C-alpha atoms as one frame of an Amber mdcrd trajectory, in Angstrom:
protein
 -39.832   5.028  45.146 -39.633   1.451  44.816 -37.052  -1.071  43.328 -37.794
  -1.880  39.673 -36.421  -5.062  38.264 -36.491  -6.505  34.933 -35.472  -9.871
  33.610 -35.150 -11.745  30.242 -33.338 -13.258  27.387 -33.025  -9.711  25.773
 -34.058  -6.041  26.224 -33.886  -3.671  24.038 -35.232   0.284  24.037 -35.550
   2.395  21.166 -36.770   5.867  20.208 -36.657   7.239  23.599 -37.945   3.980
  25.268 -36.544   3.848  28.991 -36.853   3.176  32.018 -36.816   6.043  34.486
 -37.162   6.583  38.299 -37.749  10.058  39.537 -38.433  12.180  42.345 -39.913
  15.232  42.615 -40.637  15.579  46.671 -38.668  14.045  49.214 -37.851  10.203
  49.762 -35.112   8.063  48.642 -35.382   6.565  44.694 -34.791   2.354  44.808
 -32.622   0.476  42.736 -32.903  -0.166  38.943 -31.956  -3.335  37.718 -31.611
  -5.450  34.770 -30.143  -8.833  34.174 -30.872 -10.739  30.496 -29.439 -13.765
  29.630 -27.878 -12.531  26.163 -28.085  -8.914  24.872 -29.086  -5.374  26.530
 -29.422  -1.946  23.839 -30.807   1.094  23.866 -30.878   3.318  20.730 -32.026
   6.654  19.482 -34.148   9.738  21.250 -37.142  10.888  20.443 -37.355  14.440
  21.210 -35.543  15.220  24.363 -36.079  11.724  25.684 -33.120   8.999  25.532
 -33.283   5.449  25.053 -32.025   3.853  27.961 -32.015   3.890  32.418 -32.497
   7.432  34.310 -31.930   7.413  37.847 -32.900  10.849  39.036 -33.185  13.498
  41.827 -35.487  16.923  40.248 -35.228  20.287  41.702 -35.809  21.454  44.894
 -35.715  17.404  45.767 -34.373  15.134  48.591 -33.508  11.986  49.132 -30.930
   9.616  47.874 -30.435   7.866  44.360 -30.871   3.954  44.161 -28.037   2.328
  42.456 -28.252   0.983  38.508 -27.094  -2.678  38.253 -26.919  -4.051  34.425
 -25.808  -7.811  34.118 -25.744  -8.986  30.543 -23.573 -10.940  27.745 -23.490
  -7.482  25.719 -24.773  -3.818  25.791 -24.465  -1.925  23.226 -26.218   1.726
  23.873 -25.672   3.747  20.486 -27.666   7.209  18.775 -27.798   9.180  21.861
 -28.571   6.369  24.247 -27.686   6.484  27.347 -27.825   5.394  31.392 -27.677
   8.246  34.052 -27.762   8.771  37.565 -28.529  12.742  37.868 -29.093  14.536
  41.283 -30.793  18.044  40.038 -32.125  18.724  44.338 -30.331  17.348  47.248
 -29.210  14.134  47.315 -26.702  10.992  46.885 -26.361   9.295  43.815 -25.604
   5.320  44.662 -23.301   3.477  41.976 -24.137   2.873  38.448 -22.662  -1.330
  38.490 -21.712  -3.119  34.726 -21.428  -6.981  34.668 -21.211  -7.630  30.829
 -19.598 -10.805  29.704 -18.396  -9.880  26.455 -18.931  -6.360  24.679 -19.516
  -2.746  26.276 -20.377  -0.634  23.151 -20.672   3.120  23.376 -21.553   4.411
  20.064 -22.849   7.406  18.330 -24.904  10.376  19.125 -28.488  11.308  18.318
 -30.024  14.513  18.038 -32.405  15.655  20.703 -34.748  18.721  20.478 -37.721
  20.851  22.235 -39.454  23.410  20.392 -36.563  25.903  20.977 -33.829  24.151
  21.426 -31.727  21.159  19.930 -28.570  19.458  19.890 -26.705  16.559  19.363
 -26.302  14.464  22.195 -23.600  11.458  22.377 -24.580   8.120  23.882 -22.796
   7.902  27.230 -23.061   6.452  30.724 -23.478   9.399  33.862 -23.243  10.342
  36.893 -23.954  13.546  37.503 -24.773  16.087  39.657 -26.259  19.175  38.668
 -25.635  22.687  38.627 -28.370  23.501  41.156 -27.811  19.794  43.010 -26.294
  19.252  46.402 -24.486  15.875  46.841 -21.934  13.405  45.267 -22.357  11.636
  42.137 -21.777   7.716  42.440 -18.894   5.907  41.109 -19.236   3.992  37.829
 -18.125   0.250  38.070 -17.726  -2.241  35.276 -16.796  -5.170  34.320 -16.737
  -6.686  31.063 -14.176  -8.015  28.307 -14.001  -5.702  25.559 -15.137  -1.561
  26.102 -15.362   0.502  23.514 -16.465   4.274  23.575 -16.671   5.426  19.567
 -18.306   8.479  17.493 -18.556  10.936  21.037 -19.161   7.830  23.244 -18.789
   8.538  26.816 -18.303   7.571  30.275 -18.206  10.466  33.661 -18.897  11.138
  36.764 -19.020  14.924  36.958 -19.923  17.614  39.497 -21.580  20.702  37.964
 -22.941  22.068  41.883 -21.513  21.152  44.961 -20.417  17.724  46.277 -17.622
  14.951  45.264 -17.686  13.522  42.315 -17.765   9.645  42.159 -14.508   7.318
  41.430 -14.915   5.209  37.320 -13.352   1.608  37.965 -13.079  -0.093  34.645
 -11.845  -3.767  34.575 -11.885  -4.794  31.007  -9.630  -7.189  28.740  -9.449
  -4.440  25.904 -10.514  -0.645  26.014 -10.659   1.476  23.328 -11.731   5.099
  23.153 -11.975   6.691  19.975 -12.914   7.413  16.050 -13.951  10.301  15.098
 -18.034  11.431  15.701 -19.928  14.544  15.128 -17.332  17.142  15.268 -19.874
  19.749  16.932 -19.678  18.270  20.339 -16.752  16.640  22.628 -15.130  13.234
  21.288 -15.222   9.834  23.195 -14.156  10.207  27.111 -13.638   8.551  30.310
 -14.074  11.504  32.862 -14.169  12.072  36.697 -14.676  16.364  36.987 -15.918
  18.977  39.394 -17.232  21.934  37.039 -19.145  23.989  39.276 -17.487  27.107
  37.680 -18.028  26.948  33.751 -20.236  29.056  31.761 -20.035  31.648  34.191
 -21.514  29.795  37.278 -19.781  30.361  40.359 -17.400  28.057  42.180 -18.473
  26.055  44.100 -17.135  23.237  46.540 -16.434  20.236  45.174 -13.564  17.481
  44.339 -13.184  15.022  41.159 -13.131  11.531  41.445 -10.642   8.722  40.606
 -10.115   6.931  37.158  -9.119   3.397  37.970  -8.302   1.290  34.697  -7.478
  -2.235  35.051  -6.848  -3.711  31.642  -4.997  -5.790  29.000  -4.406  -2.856
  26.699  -6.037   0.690  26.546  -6.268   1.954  22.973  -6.934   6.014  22.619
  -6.844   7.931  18.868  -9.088  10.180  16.910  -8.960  12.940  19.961 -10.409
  10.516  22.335  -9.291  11.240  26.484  -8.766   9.986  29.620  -9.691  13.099
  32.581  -9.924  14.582  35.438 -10.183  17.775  36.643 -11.659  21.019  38.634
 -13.232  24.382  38.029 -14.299  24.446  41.265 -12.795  24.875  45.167 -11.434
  21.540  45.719  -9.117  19.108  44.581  -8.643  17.091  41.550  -8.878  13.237
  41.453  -6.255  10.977  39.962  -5.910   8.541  37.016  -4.418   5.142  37.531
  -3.745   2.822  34.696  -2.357  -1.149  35.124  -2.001  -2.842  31.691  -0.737
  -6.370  30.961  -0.101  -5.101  27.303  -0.171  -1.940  25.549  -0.777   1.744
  26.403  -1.544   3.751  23.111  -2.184   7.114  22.782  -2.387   7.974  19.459
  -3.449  11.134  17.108  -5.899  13.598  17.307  -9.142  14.843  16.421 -11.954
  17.520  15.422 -14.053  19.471  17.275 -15.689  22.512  15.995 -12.816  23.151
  13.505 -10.048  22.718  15.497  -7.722  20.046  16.352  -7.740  18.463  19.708
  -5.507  15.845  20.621  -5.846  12.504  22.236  -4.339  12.213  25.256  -4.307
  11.496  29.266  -4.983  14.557  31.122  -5.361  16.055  34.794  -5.818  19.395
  34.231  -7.411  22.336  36.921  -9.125  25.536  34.964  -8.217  28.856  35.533
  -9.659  30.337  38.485  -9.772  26.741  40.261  -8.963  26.642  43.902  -7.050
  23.061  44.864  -4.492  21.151  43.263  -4.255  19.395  40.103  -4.649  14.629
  40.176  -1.433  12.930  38.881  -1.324  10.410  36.427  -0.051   6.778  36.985
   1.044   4.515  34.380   1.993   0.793  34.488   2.484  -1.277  31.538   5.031
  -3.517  29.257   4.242  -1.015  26.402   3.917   2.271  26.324   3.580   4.640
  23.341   2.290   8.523  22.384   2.550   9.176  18.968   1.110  11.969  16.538
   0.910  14.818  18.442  -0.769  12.785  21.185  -0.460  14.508  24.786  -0.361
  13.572  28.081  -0.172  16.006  30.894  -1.120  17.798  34.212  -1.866  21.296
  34.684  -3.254  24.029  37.061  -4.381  27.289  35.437  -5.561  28.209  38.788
  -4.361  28.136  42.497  -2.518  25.042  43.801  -0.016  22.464  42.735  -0.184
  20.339  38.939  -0.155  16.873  40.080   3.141  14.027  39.106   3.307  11.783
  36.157   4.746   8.539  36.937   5.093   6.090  33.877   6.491   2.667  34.459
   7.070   0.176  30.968   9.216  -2.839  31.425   9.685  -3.132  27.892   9.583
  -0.269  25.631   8.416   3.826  25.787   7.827   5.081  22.749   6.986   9.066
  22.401   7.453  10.301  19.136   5.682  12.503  16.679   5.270  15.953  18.134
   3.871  13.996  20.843   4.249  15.877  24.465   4.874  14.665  28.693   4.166
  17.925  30.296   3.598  19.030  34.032   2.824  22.922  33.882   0.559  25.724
  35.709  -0.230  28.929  34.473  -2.558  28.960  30.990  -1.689  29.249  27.612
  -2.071  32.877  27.129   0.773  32.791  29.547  -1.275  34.136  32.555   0.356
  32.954  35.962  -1.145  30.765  38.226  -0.002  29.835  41.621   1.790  26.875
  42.877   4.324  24.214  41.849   4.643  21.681  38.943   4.528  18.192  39.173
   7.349  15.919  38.844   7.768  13.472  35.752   9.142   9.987  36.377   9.116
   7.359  33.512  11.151   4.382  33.989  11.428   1.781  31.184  13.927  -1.009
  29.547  14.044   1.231  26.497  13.086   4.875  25.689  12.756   5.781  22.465
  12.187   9.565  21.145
């Protein structure tokens, strides 16, 4: 398939309005791109079908996905709308690229149905590949001032079949990930997983990607995470945070009854095969308050990867909050390998 590139002051999609590339045979799908002047949204579904860009691979497919380039002063995509690069045959994903002046808002789900079937869907930004697919997911890049990911926003590059999942680089001036959504489906999320094995699937090869934040402060509450992960044979990627400012983790949230917390996490499932990402932090603040978590883990086979936090001015963790490097699960069923070490160096650490 061709390139398709559209221009103007502002575009906007709603009610399922998008624009898709797809391919159903073999051949590689061109780039999608869109540059306006001021302001970029998509909003809403309409049945199964999403506002917003689809970049996509079908079943029994090959060839290799173009990338998605947006270049705008804002995007805002909000009710369930969202941008995707999805491999479903065999096949590449290429990179999903963000130049947006100002704003970044990802808000909101919608509720998407067939005749017998329906859910609620949250507006994200994906990279996926498939549970049938062969290949890697591509990495996410943006820049922009201001990100926010509210009411089950989200932003990953997962692996549900076989293949590497693609590295999320985020340079932003403020990011915030939070308040509480629809408390039937996951909160707001920055992830980077290999999932081959859930729902009873089998495991598969595959490795997570890399979080990469570069920011002036990173905001989480309401249950809203940072991830990465395995349930797969492979290895997990690793998160790396550099903030000029502050590092908050604060709170917790809902989902389906229960309370989840907000936190930083690089955890491995049980049964995984490969070891668990570590977690670096660098920032003048740091703080984890309210039950707040951050933590690596391996439930399966291999090591929990290191959490190393360093604050020139003040670490704050307080609250019930919890630093934890463990393996093994919480119904206390043993996993193999070692726990990660946990090094936090600051001017002042208060408790």
């Amino acid at each position: 398939a061709g390139n398709i590139e559209i221009s103007a002051r502002n575009i906007t999609f709603n009610n399922g309005g998008n624009v898709t590339s797809f391919n159903t045979g073999e051949g590689n799908i061109g780039n999608i791109t869109l540059t306006a002047t001021e302001d970029i949204s998509f909003d809403g579904i309409r049945g199964t079908q999403r506002s917003g860009i689809s970049n996509s691979v079908g079943e029994e497919a090959t060839g290799d996905v173009g990338e998605i380039n947006v270049t705008a002063e804002n995007l805002a995509l909000t009710n369930g709308g969202q941008i995707q690069s999805l491999v479903a045959g065999r096949a590449n994903s290429g990179a999903i690229n963000f130049n947006v002046d100002n704003t970044i808002s990802v808000d909101g789900f919608g509720f998407g149905e067939t005749e017998d079937r329906s859910a609620f869907l949250g507006s994200g930004i994906s990279s996926n590949v498939a549970s049938i697919g062969i290949g890697n997911s591509g990495s996410i890049n943006i820049d922009t001032k201001n990100l926010s990911l509210s009411r089950n926003g989200f932003i990953n590059s997962d692996i549900f079949g076989q293949g590497n999942a693609g590295n999320i680089n985020i340079n932003a001036d403020l990011i915030t990930i939070g308040e509480q959504g629809n408390t039937t489906i996951t909160p707001s999320t920055i992830s980077s997983e290999a999932k081959s094995g859930l729902l009873e699937n089998p495991l598969l090869e595959a490795n997570g990607g890399n979080i990469i934040l570069n920011t002036g402060s990173l905001l989480i509450s309401n249950g809203g995470d940072v991830g990465v992960g395995i349930n797969a044979i492979g290895n997990s990627g690793n998160i790396t945070i550099n903030a000029t400012d502050t590092v908050s983790i604060d709170g917790t949230g809902t989902l389906n009854d229960t309370e989840v917390a907000s936190g930083i996490f690089a955890s491995n499932l049980p049964d995984s095969l490969g070891n668990g990402g570590s977690i670096e932090i660098n920032a003048p603040n740091f703080s984890l308050t309210n039950n707040a978590i951050l933590t690596t883990s391996n439930s399966g086979q291999g090591n929990a990867g290191s959490i190393n936090v360093e604050v020139t001015d003040d670490f704050t963790a307080a609250s019930n909050s919890l630093i934890t490097s463990n393996i093994g699960t919480p119904q206390g069923v043993a996993a193999v390998g070692q726990v990660g070490n946990i090094d936090i160096k600051a001017r002042e650490v208060i408790f």
